[in-house]
Coordinates of C-alpha atoms in Angstrom, one line a residue:
M1 CA -1.6 4.9 -24.1
E2 CA -4.0 3.4 -21.1
T3 CA -7.4 1.6 -21.7
K4 CA -10.5 0.2 -19.7
T5 CA -11.5 -3.2 -19.8
S6 CA -14.7 -5.0 -20.5
S7 CA -17.7 -4.8 -19.2
N8 CA -18.1 -5.8 -15.5
F9 CA -20.6 -7.3 -13.5
I10 CA -21.2 -3.6 -11.8
K11 CA -20.9 -2.6 -13.9
N12 CA -23.8 -3.7 -16.2
I13 CA -25.7 -3.2 -13.1
V14 CA -24.3 0.7 -13.6
I15 CA -25.8 0.8 -17.9
E16 CA -29.7 -0.7 -16.1
D17 CA -30.2 1.5 -14.2
L18 CA -29.0 4.7 -15.8
H19 CA -31.4 2.6 -18.9
T20 CA -34.3 2.0 -16.7
G21 CA -34.3 6.1 -15.2
K22 CA -33.1 3.9 -11.6
H23 CA -31.4 6.8 -11.5
K24 CA -29.6 10.0 -13.7
E25 CA -26.2 10.2 -11.7
I26 CA -24.1 8.2 -10.6
I27 CA -22.3 8.5 -6.4
T28 CA -20.3 5.9 -5.7
R29 CA -18.0 6.4 -3.0
F30 CA -14.6 5.1 -1.3
P31 CA -15.3 4.6 2.2
P32 CA -11.4 4.2 4.2
E33 CA -11.5 3.6 8.0
P34 CA -8.1 5.5 9.7
N35 CA -7.0 2.5 11.3
G36 CA -3.6 1.9 8.8
Y37 CA -1.8 2.6 4.8
L38 CA -4.1 1.7 2.1
H39 CA -2.0 -1.1 0.5
I40 CA -2.6 -2.7 -3.0
G41 CA -6.7 -4.2 -1.8
H42 CA -7.5 -0.5 -1.6
A43 CA -6.6 0.4 -4.9
K44 CA -8.1 -2.6 -7.1
S45 CA -11.5 -0.6 -4.8
I46 CA -10.2 3.2 -5.5
V47 CA -9.6 2.2 -9.6
L48 CA -13.5 0.5 -9.3
N49 CA -15.4 3.8 -8.0
F50 CA -14.1 6.7 -9.7
E51 CA -13.5 4.7 -12.8
L52 CA -16.8 3.6 -12.8
A53 CA -18.6 7.1 -11.4
D54 CA -16.2 9.0 -14.2
E55 CA -16.8 5.8 -16.9
F56 CA -20.3 7.2 -16.6
K57 CA -20.0 11.5 -16.2
G58 CA -20.8 10.4 -12.4
K59 CA -19.3 11.8 -8.5
T60 CA -17.1 9.7 -6.1
N61 CA -17.3 10.8 -2.7
L62 CA -14.0 10.7 0.3
R63 CA -15.3 9.4 2.5
F64 CA -13.6 8.3 5.9
D65 CA -15.2 5.7 9.2
D66 CA -13.8 6.9 11.6
T67 CA -16.4 6.2 14.4
N68 CA -13.9 4.4 16.1
P69 CA -11.6 6.5 17.5
V70 CA -9.3 4.2 19.6
K71 CA -8.0 3.4 16.6
E72 CA -8.0 5.4 13.6
D73 CA -5.5 8.8 13.6
T74 CA -5.0 12.3 11.5
E75 CA -2.0 10.4 10.2
Y76 CA -3.7 7.5 8.3
V77 CA -6.2 10.6 6.7
E78 CA -3.9 12.4 5.5
S79 CA -1.6 9.6 4.1
I80 CA -5.0 8.0 2.7
E81 CA -5.7 11.3 0.6
E82 CA -2.0 11.3 -0.7
D83 CA -2.6 8.3 -2.0
V84 CA -6.0 8.6 -3.5
K85 CA -3.8 11.5 -5.0
W86 CA -1.7 9.9 -6.2
L87 CA -3.5 7.2 -8.1
G88 CA -4.4 9.2 -10.5
F89 CA -8.0 10.3 -8.6
D90 CA -9.6 13.3 -7.4
W91 CA -12.9 13.4 -5.2
E92 CA -15.7 15.4 -5.3
N93 CA -16.7 15.9 -1.7
L94 CA -14.1 14.7 1.0
Y95 CA -16.1 13.8 4.0
F96 CA -16.1 11.9 8.0
A97 CA -18.0 10.2 9.1
S98 CA -18.0 11.4 12.3
D99 CA -19.8 14.7 10.4
Y100 CA -22.5 12.6 10.2
F101 CA -22.7 11.6 14.4
E102 CA -25.7 14.1 15.3
E103 CA -27.9 13.0 13.0
M104 CA -27.0 8.8 13.4
Y105 CA -28.0 10.0 16.8
E106 CA -31.4 11.4 15.8
R107 CA -32.0 8.5 13.8
A108 CA -30.9 6.7 17.1
I109 CA -33.5 7.6 18.8
L110 CA -36.2 7.4 15.4
L111 CA -35.8 4.1 16.2
I112 CA -35.5 3.6 19.7
K113 CA -39.4 5.6 19.5
K114 CA -40.4 3.1 16.5
G115 CA -39.7 0.5 19.1
K116 CA -36.9 -1.2 17.3
A117 CA -33.9 -0.1 19.4
Y118 CA -33.0 -1.1 22.7
V119 CA -30.5 -0.2 25.5
C120 CA -29.0 -3.8 26.8
D121 CA -26.9 -3.7 29.9
L122 CA -25.5 -7.5 28.6
S123 CA -21.7 -7.8 29.0
P124 CA -20.3 -8.1 25.1
E125 CA -19.7 -11.4 26.0
E126 CA -23.1 -12.3 27.5
I127 CA -24.2 -10.7 24.0
K128 CA -21.6 -13.2 21.4
Q129 CA -22.9 -16.0 24.5
M130 CA -26.7 -15.5 23.8
R131 CA -26.9 -14.7 19.6
G132 CA -26.8 -18.4 19.3
N133 CA -25.2 -19.8 16.5
L134 CA -26.1 -20.8 12.5
T135 CA -27.8 -24.2 13.8
E136 CA -29.3 -22.9 17.0
P137 CA -31.4 -19.8 16.8
G138 CA -30.4 -16.4 19.4
K139 CA -32.3 -16.0 23.4
E140 CA -33.3 -13.0 23.3
S141 CA -32.5 -10.2 25.7
P142 CA -33.7 -10.3 29.1
Y143 CA -33.5 -5.9 28.1
R144 CA -35.3 -6.0 25.3
N145 CA -38.7 -5.2 25.9
R146 CA -38.2 -2.0 28.2
N147 CA -41.0 0.6 27.4
T148 CA -39.8 3.7 24.5
E149 CA -39.2 5.9 27.6
E150 CA -36.3 3.9 29.2
N151 CA -35.0 3.4 26.7
L152 CA -34.9 7.2 25.2
D153 CA -33.8 8.5 29.6
L154 CA -31.7 5.3 29.4
F155 CA -29.4 6.0 25.7
E156 CA -29.6 10.0 26.8
M157 CA -27.4 8.9 29.9
M158 CA -24.9 7.2 27.1
R159 CA -25.2 10.0 25.5
S160 CA -24.1 12.5 28.7
G161 CA -22.2 9.8 29.6
E162 CA -23.3 8.5 33.4
F163 CA -22.6 4.7 32.4
G164 CA -18.4 3.2 31.6
D165 CA -17.6 1.5 28.9
G166 CA -19.2 -1.2 28.1
Q167 CA -21.4 -1.4 30.9
K168 CA -24.3 -1.1 27.9
V169 CA -25.1 -0.8 24.2
L170 CA -27.8 0.1 22.6
R171 CA -29.0 -3.3 20.4
A172 CA -31.3 -2.9 17.2
K173 CA -34.8 -4.5 18.0
I174 CA -35.0 -6.9 14.5
D175 CA -34.7 -11.5 14.8
M176 CA -32.9 -13.0 17.4
S177 CA -33.8 -16.3 16.3
S178 CA -33.5 -15.3 12.1
P179 CA -30.3 -17.1 10.1
N180 CA -28.8 -14.6 9.3
I181 CA -26.3 -14.0 12.5
N182 CA -25.9 -10.6 11.8
M183 CA -29.7 -9.4 12.0
R184 CA -29.8 -11.1 15.5
D185 CA -30.3 -7.8 17.3
P186 CA -26.8 -6.3 16.1
I187 CA -24.7 -3.6 18.6
I188 CA -25.5 -0.3 16.7
Y189 CA -23.8 2.4 19.5
R190 CA -21.3 1.5 22.4
I191 CA -19.2 3.4 25.5
A192 CA -16.0 4.3 24.4
R193 CA -13.7 6.9 26.2
A194 CA -11.2 8.5 23.4
T195 CA -10.1 10.9 22.0
H196 CA -11.6 11.1 18.8
H197 CA -9.5 12.7 15.9
N198 CA -11.7 14.8 14.2
T199 CA -14.4 15.6 17.0
G200 CA -12.2 15.5 20.2
D201 CA -14.2 14.6 23.3
K202 CA -17.6 15.7 22.1
W203 CA -19.1 11.9 22.1
C204 CA -18.4 9.2 24.1
I205 CA -20.6 7.7 22.6
Y206 CA -20.2 6.0 19.3
P207 CA -21.9 4.5 16.2
M208 CA -20.9 0.3 15.0
Y209 CA -20.5 -0.2 11.0
D210 CA -23.0 -1.9 10.2
Y211 CA -26.0 1.0 11.4
A212 CA -23.6 3.8 10.7
H213 CA -21.9 3.0 6.1
P214 CA -25.5 2.6 5.3
I215 CA -27.0 6.3 7.0
E216 CA -23.5 7.9 5.8
D217 CA -24.4 6.1 1.7
A218 CA -28.0 7.7 2.0
I219 CA -27.0 11.1 3.0
E220 CA -25.2 11.5 0.4
A221 CA -27.7 9.9 -1.8
I222 CA -24.6 6.7 -3.5
T223 CA -26.1 5.3 -6.0
H224 CA -24.5 2.2 -5.6
S225 CA -22.1 1.5 -2.4
I226 CA -19.8 -1.2 -3.6
C227 CA -17.7 -3.2 -1.4
T228 CA -16.0 -6.8 -1.2
L229 CA -17.4 -10.0 -0.7
E230 CA -17.5 -10.0 2.8
F231 CA -20.1 -7.7 4.0
E232 CA -22.6 -9.8 1.6
D233 CA -24.0 -11.4 4.5
H234 CA -24.6 -7.4 6.5
R235 CA -26.9 -6.4 3.3
P236 CA -29.8 -7.6 4.5
L237 CA -28.6 -5.5 7.2
Y238 CA -27.8 -2.8 5.4
D239 CA -30.8 -2.9 4.7
W240 CA -32.5 -2.1 7.3
V241 CA -31.2 0.4 9.0
I242 CA -32.0 2.2 4.9
R243 CA -35.4 1.3 5.4
E244 CA -36.2 1.7 9.4
C245 CA -34.4 5.3 9.6
E246 CA -37.0 6.6 7.0
M247 CA -33.7 7.9 4.9
E248 CA -34.9 9.7 2.0
S249 CA -32.0 8.2 -0.5
Q250 CA -32.4 4.5 -1.4
P251 CA -27.9 4.0 -2.3
Q252 CA -28.1 -0.2 -3.6
Q253 CA -25.1 -2.5 -1.7
I254 CA -23.9 -4.2 -4.5
E255 CA -20.4 -7.3 -3.7
F256 CA -17.1 -8.0 -5.7
A257 CA -14.3 -10.3 -5.0
R258 CA -11.3 -8.6 -2.3
L259 CA -8.3 -9.1 -4.2
N260 CA -5.9 -11.1 -2.5
M261 CA -2.1 -12.0 -4.3
T262 CA 0.7 -14.9 -3.3
N263 CA 3.4 -14.3 -1.0
T264 CA 1.6 -10.5 -0.3
V265 CA -0.4 -10.0 3.7
M266 CA -3.9 -7.5 2.7
S267 CA -4.6 -7.0 5.7
K268 CA -4.5 -3.9 7.8
R269 CA -3.9 -6.0 11.3
K270 CA -1.2 -7.8 10.0
L271 CA 0.8 -4.7 8.3
K272 CA 1.1 -3.0 11.2
L273 CA 1.4 -6.2 13.7
L274 CA 4.5 -6.3 11.0
V275 CA 5.0 -1.6 11.7
D276 CA 4.8 -2.5 15.8
E277 CA 6.7 -5.0 16.2
K278 CA 9.4 -3.2 13.6
I279 CA 9.8 -5.9 10.9
V280 CA 9.4 -3.3 8.8
D281 CA 10.8 0.4 9.0
A282 CA 7.8 2.1 8.7
W283 CA 4.1 1.2 6.4
D284 CA 6.0 3.0 3.8
D285 CA 8.9 0.3 3.8
P286 CA 9.0 -1.0 0.0
R287 CA 8.4 -4.5 1.2
M288 CA 5.1 -3.7 2.1
P289 CA 2.2 -3.9 -0.4
T290 CA 1.0 -0.5 1.2
I291 CA 0.1 2.0 -1.2
A292 CA 3.2 4.5 -0.1
G293 CA 5.7 1.6 -0.1
L294 CA 4.8 0.7 -3.7
R295 CA 5.4 3.8 -4.2
R296 CA 8.5 4.4 -2.3
R297 CA 10.5 1.3 -4.6
G298 CA 9.0 2.5 -7.5
Y299 CA 5.7 1.7 -8.9
T300 CA 4.1 4.2 -11.5
P301 CA 0.2 5.0 -10.3
A302 CA 0.1 4.0 -13.9
A303 CA 0.7 0.7 -13.9
I304 CA -0.8 0.4 -10.2
R305 CA -4.7 1.5 -12.8
S306 CA -3.6 -0.6 -14.9
F307 CA -3.0 -3.9 -13.4
C308 CA -6.4 -3.3 -10.8
R309 CA -8.3 -3.5 -14.7
E310 CA -6.8 -6.0 -15.5
I311 CA -7.4 -8.6 -12.5
G312 CA -11.6 -6.8 -13.0
V313 CA -14.1 -7.2 -11.2
A314 CA -15.8 -10.9 -10.5
K315 CA -17.9 -12.2 -7.4
N316 CA -16.0 -14.7 -6.1
N317 CA -12.6 -14.9 -4.7
S318 CA -9.1 -16.2 -5.9
T319 CA -5.9 -15.0 -5.8
V320 CA -3.6 -13.5 -8.6
D321 CA -0.1 -14.0 -8.8
I322 CA 1.8 -11.2 -7.1
Q323 CA 3.8 -12.1 -11.4
M324 CA 0.6 -9.9 -13.5
L325 CA 1.8 -7.0 -10.7
E326 CA 5.1 -7.2 -11.8
Y327 CA 4.4 -8.0 -15.4
F328 CA 2.5 -4.2 -15.3
I329 CA 5.5 -2.1 -14.2
R330 CA 8.1 -4.4 -16.4
E331 CA 5.6 -2.4 -19.1
D332 CA 5.1 0.3 -17.9
L333 CA 9.7 1.5 -17.4
K334 CA 10.7 -0.5 -20.9
T335 CA 10.3 2.6 -23.0
S336 CA 10.1 5.3 -20.0
T337 CA 13.8 4.2 -18.2
S338 CA 17.0 5.5 -19.3
N339 CA 19.3 2.1 -19.5
V340 CA 21.9 2.8 -17.6
M341 CA 25.3 0.8 -16.0
G342 CA 25.8 -0.2 -12.9
V343 CA 28.0 -2.1 -11.0
L344 CA 26.0 -4.7 -6.9
R345 CA 29.6 -6.6 -6.5
P346 CA 32.6 -4.6 -7.6
L347 CA 35.1 -7.2 -9.1
K348 CA 38.3 -4.5 -10.6
V349 CA 39.7 -4.9 -13.8
V350 CA 43.3 -3.4 -15.3
I351 CA 43.3 -3.1 -19.0
T352 CA 47.4 -2.6 -18.5
N353 CA 47.5 -2.0 -21.9
Y354 CA 45.3 1.8 -22.3
P355 CA 47.0 4.7 -21.5
E356 CA 47.6 6.2 -18.3
G357 CA 46.3 9.2 -16.9
Q358 CA 43.3 9.2 -19.8
T359 CA 39.7 9.6 -19.8
E360 CA 37.5 9.1 -23.3
M361 CA 34.2 9.6 -23.5
L362 CA 32.1 6.9 -24.9
D363 CA 28.1 7.7 -26.8
A364 CA 25.7 5.5 -25.3
E365 CA 22.4 5.7 -25.9
N366 CA 19.5 5.6 -23.5
N367 CA 17.2 2.9 -24.7
S368 CA 17.4 1.3 -27.6
E369 CA 13.2 0.9 -27.0
N370 CA 12.8 4.7 -27.3
P371 CA 15.7 6.5 -29.5
E372 CA 14.0 9.4 -28.5
L373 CA 15.2 9.3 -24.8
G374 CA 18.9 10.2 -26.8
N375 CA 22.3 9.3 -25.8
R376 CA 25.1 10.1 -22.8
Q377 CA 28.5 10.1 -22.9
I378 CA 30.0 7.8 -20.7
P379 CA 33.9 7.6 -19.3
F380 CA 36.1 4.9 -20.4
S381 CA 39.3 4.1 -18.5
R382 CA 42.4 1.7 -18.3
E383 CA 40.9 0.9 -14.8
I384 CA 36.6 -0.1 -15.1
Y385 CA 34.7 -2.6 -12.2
I386 CA 32.9 -5.5 -13.4
E387 CA 30.2 -7.8 -11.9
Q388 CA 32.0 -10.5 -9.8
E389 CA 29.9 -13.0 -12.1
D390 CA 30.9 -12.1 -14.6
F391 CA 34.1 -13.4 -13.5
M392 CA 35.3 -17.3 -13.3
E393 CA 38.7 -18.8 -12.9
N394 CA 37.7 -21.7 -13.5
P395 CA 34.2 -22.0 -15.6
P396 CA 32.0 -24.5 -16.5
N397 CA 31.2 -25.1 -20.2
K398 CA 29.4 -22.5 -21.8
Y399 CA 30.3 -20.0 -19.8
F400 CA 30.5 -17.1 -22.2
R401 CA 32.0 -14.4 -19.8
L402 CA 35.7 -13.4 -18.7
F403 CA 38.4 -16.5 -17.5
P404 CA 42.2 -15.9 -18.1
G405 CA 42.6 -16.5 -22.4
N406 CA 38.8 -14.9 -23.2
E407 CA 37.8 -12.1 -25.0
V408 CA 34.9 -10.8 -24.2
R409 CA 33.2 -7.3 -25.5
L410 CA 32.5 -4.0 -23.0
K411 CA 29.3 -2.8 -23.6
F412 CA 29.8 0.2 -25.5
A413 CA 33.5 0.7 -25.5
Y414 CA 36.4 -2.1 -26.3
F415 CA 37.1 -6.2 -26.3
I416 CA 39.3 -7.6 -23.8
K417 CA 40.5 -10.5 -22.7
C418 CA 41.9 -11.3 -19.9
N419 CA 46.0 -12.7 -19.0
E420 CA 45.9 -12.4 -15.3
V421 CA 44.6 -12.8 -12.2
I422 CA 46.1 -11.0 -9.3
K423 CA 45.0 -12.7 -5.6
D424 CA 46.2 -12.3 -2.0
E425 CA 47.6 -14.6 0.3
S426 CA 44.9 -16.0 0.7
G427 CA 44.2 -16.8 -2.5
N428 CA 41.1 -14.2 -2.5
I429 CA 41.1 -12.2 -5.9
L430 CA 42.0 -9.4 -5.1
E431 CA 41.4 -7.9 -9.5
I432 CA 42.4 -9.0 -12.8
H433 CA 44.5 -7.7 -15.5
C434 CA 43.3 -7.3 -18.9
T435 CA 44.9 -5.8 -22.6
Y436 CA 42.0 -4.5 -25.5
D437 CA 41.9 -3.8 -29.1
E438 CA 41.7 -0.1 -30.4
E439 CA 39.9 -1.5 -33.7
T440 CA 36.8 -3.3 -32.1
K441 CA 36.0 -0.2 -30.4
S442 CA 32.1 -0.3 -30.6
G443 CA 29.9 1.4 -33.3
S444 CA 33.8 1.3 -35.6
G445 CA 32.4 -1.6 -37.9
F446 CA 34.8 -3.5 -37.1
N447 CA 34.1 -7.0 -37.8
A448 CA 36.7 -9.4 -38.4
R449 CA 35.8 -11.4 -35.2
K450 CA 32.7 -12.6 -32.9
V451 CA 32.6 -13.0 -29.3
K452 CA 30.3 -14.2 -27.0
G453 CA 29.8 -12.1 -23.8
T454 CA 29.2 -8.9 -23.3
L455 CA 29.3 -7.1 -19.9
H456 CA 29.0 -3.7 -18.0
W457 CA 31.6 -1.7 -16.4
V458 CA 31.8 1.2 -14.6
A459 CA 35.2 2.9 -14.9
A460 CA 36.8 3.3 -11.5
K461 CA 37.6 6.9 -11.7
H462 CA 34.2 7.7 -12.5
A463 CA 33.0 5.4 -10.7
V464 CA 29.3 6.9 -8.0
P465 CA 29.7 4.5 -5.0
A466 CA 25.8 3.9 -5.2
E467 CA 23.9 1.0 -2.3
Y468 CA 21.6 -0.9 -3.8
R469 CA 18.7 -2.8 -1.7
L470 CA 17.6 -6.2 -3.5
Y471 CA 13.1 -6.7 -2.0
E472 CA 12.0 -10.3 -1.9
P473 CA 8.4 -11.5 -0.8
L474 CA 8.3 -10.3 2.7
M475 CA 5.6 -13.1 2.9
L476 CA 7.4 -17.1 2.0
E477 CA 4.1 -18.3 1.8
D478 CA 0.2 -17.2 0.5
E479 CA -1.0 -15.5 3.4
K480 CA -3.0 -18.1 5.7
S481 CA -3.9 -17.4 9.6
D482 CA -2.9 -15.8 13.2
K483 CA -1.6 -18.3 14.6
N484 CA 1.5 -18.3 12.4
F485 CA 1.9 -15.4 10.7
L486 CA 4.8 -13.8 11.8
D487 CA 7.1 -18.0 11.7
Q488 CA 5.9 -17.0 7.6
I489 CA 8.3 -14.0 7.2
N490 CA 11.0 -14.0 4.9
P491 CA 13.8 -13.7 6.2
N492 CA 16.0 -12.9 3.5
S493 CA 12.9 -10.3 2.2
M494 CA 16.1 -7.7 1.6
E495 CA 19.8 -7.7 0.5
I496 CA 22.0 -4.3 0.9
I497 CA 25.1 -4.4 -1.0
Q498 CA 27.8 -1.3 -1.9
G499 CA 28.1 -1.4 -5.2
Y500 CA 29.2 1.7 -8.1
V501 CA 27.1 3.5 -10.6
E502 CA 28.2 5.6 -13.7
P503 CA 28.1 8.5 -13.5
A504 CA 25.4 9.6 -15.9
V505 CA 23.3 9.1 -12.3
K506 CA 25.1 10.2 -10.2
D507 CA 22.3 13.6 -9.6
A508 CA 19.1 11.5 -9.9
K509 CA 17.1 12.7 -7.4
P510 CA 14.8 10.7 -5.3
Q511 CA 11.8 9.1 -7.0
D512 CA 13.9 8.9 -10.7
K513 CA 13.9 5.5 -12.5
F514 CA 16.5 3.6 -14.5
Q515 CA 16.8 0.0 -16.1
F516 CA 20.4 -1.3 -15.5
M517 CA 21.4 -3.3 -17.0
R518 CA 21.0 -7.1 -16.2
H519 CA 19.9 -6.4 -13.0
G520 CA 16.2 -5.2 -13.3
Y521 CA 14.5 -1.9 -12.6
F522 CA 15.0 0.9 -10.0
N523 CA 13.8 3.5 -8.0
V524 CA 16.1 6.2 -6.2
D525 CA 14.9 5.4 -2.7
P526 CA 13.7 9.4 -1.2
K527 CA 14.0 8.1 2.3
N528 CA 17.4 7.1 2.7
T529 CA 18.9 8.7 -0.6
T530 CA 21.3 12.0 0.8
K531 CA 23.3 14.6 -1.3
D532 CA 27.1 12.1 -0.6
K533 CA 24.9 9.2 -0.6
L534 CA 22.9 7.6 -3.7
V535 CA 20.3 4.3 -2.3
F536 CA 18.2 2.7 -5.1
N537 CA 15.9 0.2 -4.6
R538 CA 15.2 -2.6 -7.0
I539 CA 11.6 -2.4 -8.5
V540 CA 11.6 -6.0 -10.2
S541 CA 14.1 -8.0 -12.2
L542 CA 14.7 -6.6 -15.9
K543 CA 12.6 -10.2 -17.0
S544 CA 10.3 -12.6 -15.8
S545 CA 8.0 -16.3 -17.8
F546 CA 5.1 -14.5 -17.0
E547 CA 2.6 -13.2 -19.6
I548 CA -0.7 -11.7 -19.6
K549 CA -3.0 -14.0 -21.8

């Protein structure tokens, strides 16, 4: 059963606001820009916003901040909706920033009339140069003191398409000497001739995020506008826009630490580069930290929600070990999946004293920790496959698996003893010959002697071919600067192996999950699996030294 983590500072703010009567109802929003697929960092924000509102019987809107038509696409809109629903949440209302373009335009007119905005002819480079820095104030634009009528005319001409891209912008008129550079007459509208996914070619001017976002929040009467720490310096501008645009509602912006994880890329721009450069096959590549990638790999919504709750909400940035995410998927799957046998690197074993042509069915429990999953029948016959690593011709000390003269137990079956190794002319092992002891059948109560090794196996006659995909972190190191980003890619992040699985799994459907004995938890790949070919993605290995403290 899922539980919520203890109180966090944002929750405490909400409690206080309800207690004092500042708000009668909590309304939050999740406001992604549809310029890429969501990743695990967005999952933290989704869980925070939706569960915070849910806990206090409030509402959460899903809103697409689609103010940049050059980078946005309907594909991303659809993927985001799917991800939010898959994580287990449903929004109160679905909005687009573009729904408010007309009102944003009218509020910009209001700013011009109040002497709080002006049309500027400087190029983006000139504006940047004149903005100053942390130790030097900015320089005022020569167009800063245009009169109201001229600004209104020019802004209308911008809207009607009479100027080219970048030729003019609308800037807020605030304070070029402000210690907060964001307040030094920021651009609030720019010209961009690009077809918008939602409004088509209706507009050729688009509001900037820092102008649009607070207006959107105010229109929707958002009470707590929760965002990550990089927007902390933007809060004075957020409040300025709401105040000077004379919005009726007064949302409160609250910042929290974004999620950083070891060996993980947390930038949509960099993730898109991986897709564009074909380093991964798509946004949902199982190596990607996107929600779509995690879903395809085999992660569950419950595991991701539990992870997001556990890492909590903090005011200071930190890096979370990726093993924490892996811990929660193990916890979720350990009692819900069937434990089956799959051989990744097969070595044939011939049991020479077992009757030729005979097949018997052996009883096997599906999950020792969850008897409710029941039992299954496994075929056993004269020829089987074991793992190559489970046999050594000249083993080191304390090697308890199969070697010449040694006896091991086959899981759910019998004791077998290695008698002969068959090789080709080059000395490569082709198969090994063993004998079995009929009295040692699993469940028979045999205890005349003990063996230290137990091997998993599949019957060769009934083995189902399967492709196994094993994954390592995509990044060799933690995320760093753009300069050497592609140099940090792990060239061995995926290994593809052809092996076998027991016949109980032959009818597995995409996204079915199993625990393969000794190998880990696997998910049936929804993209590459066909009726004639099973492809398994390893979600996570079986064990880790990581613990939740």
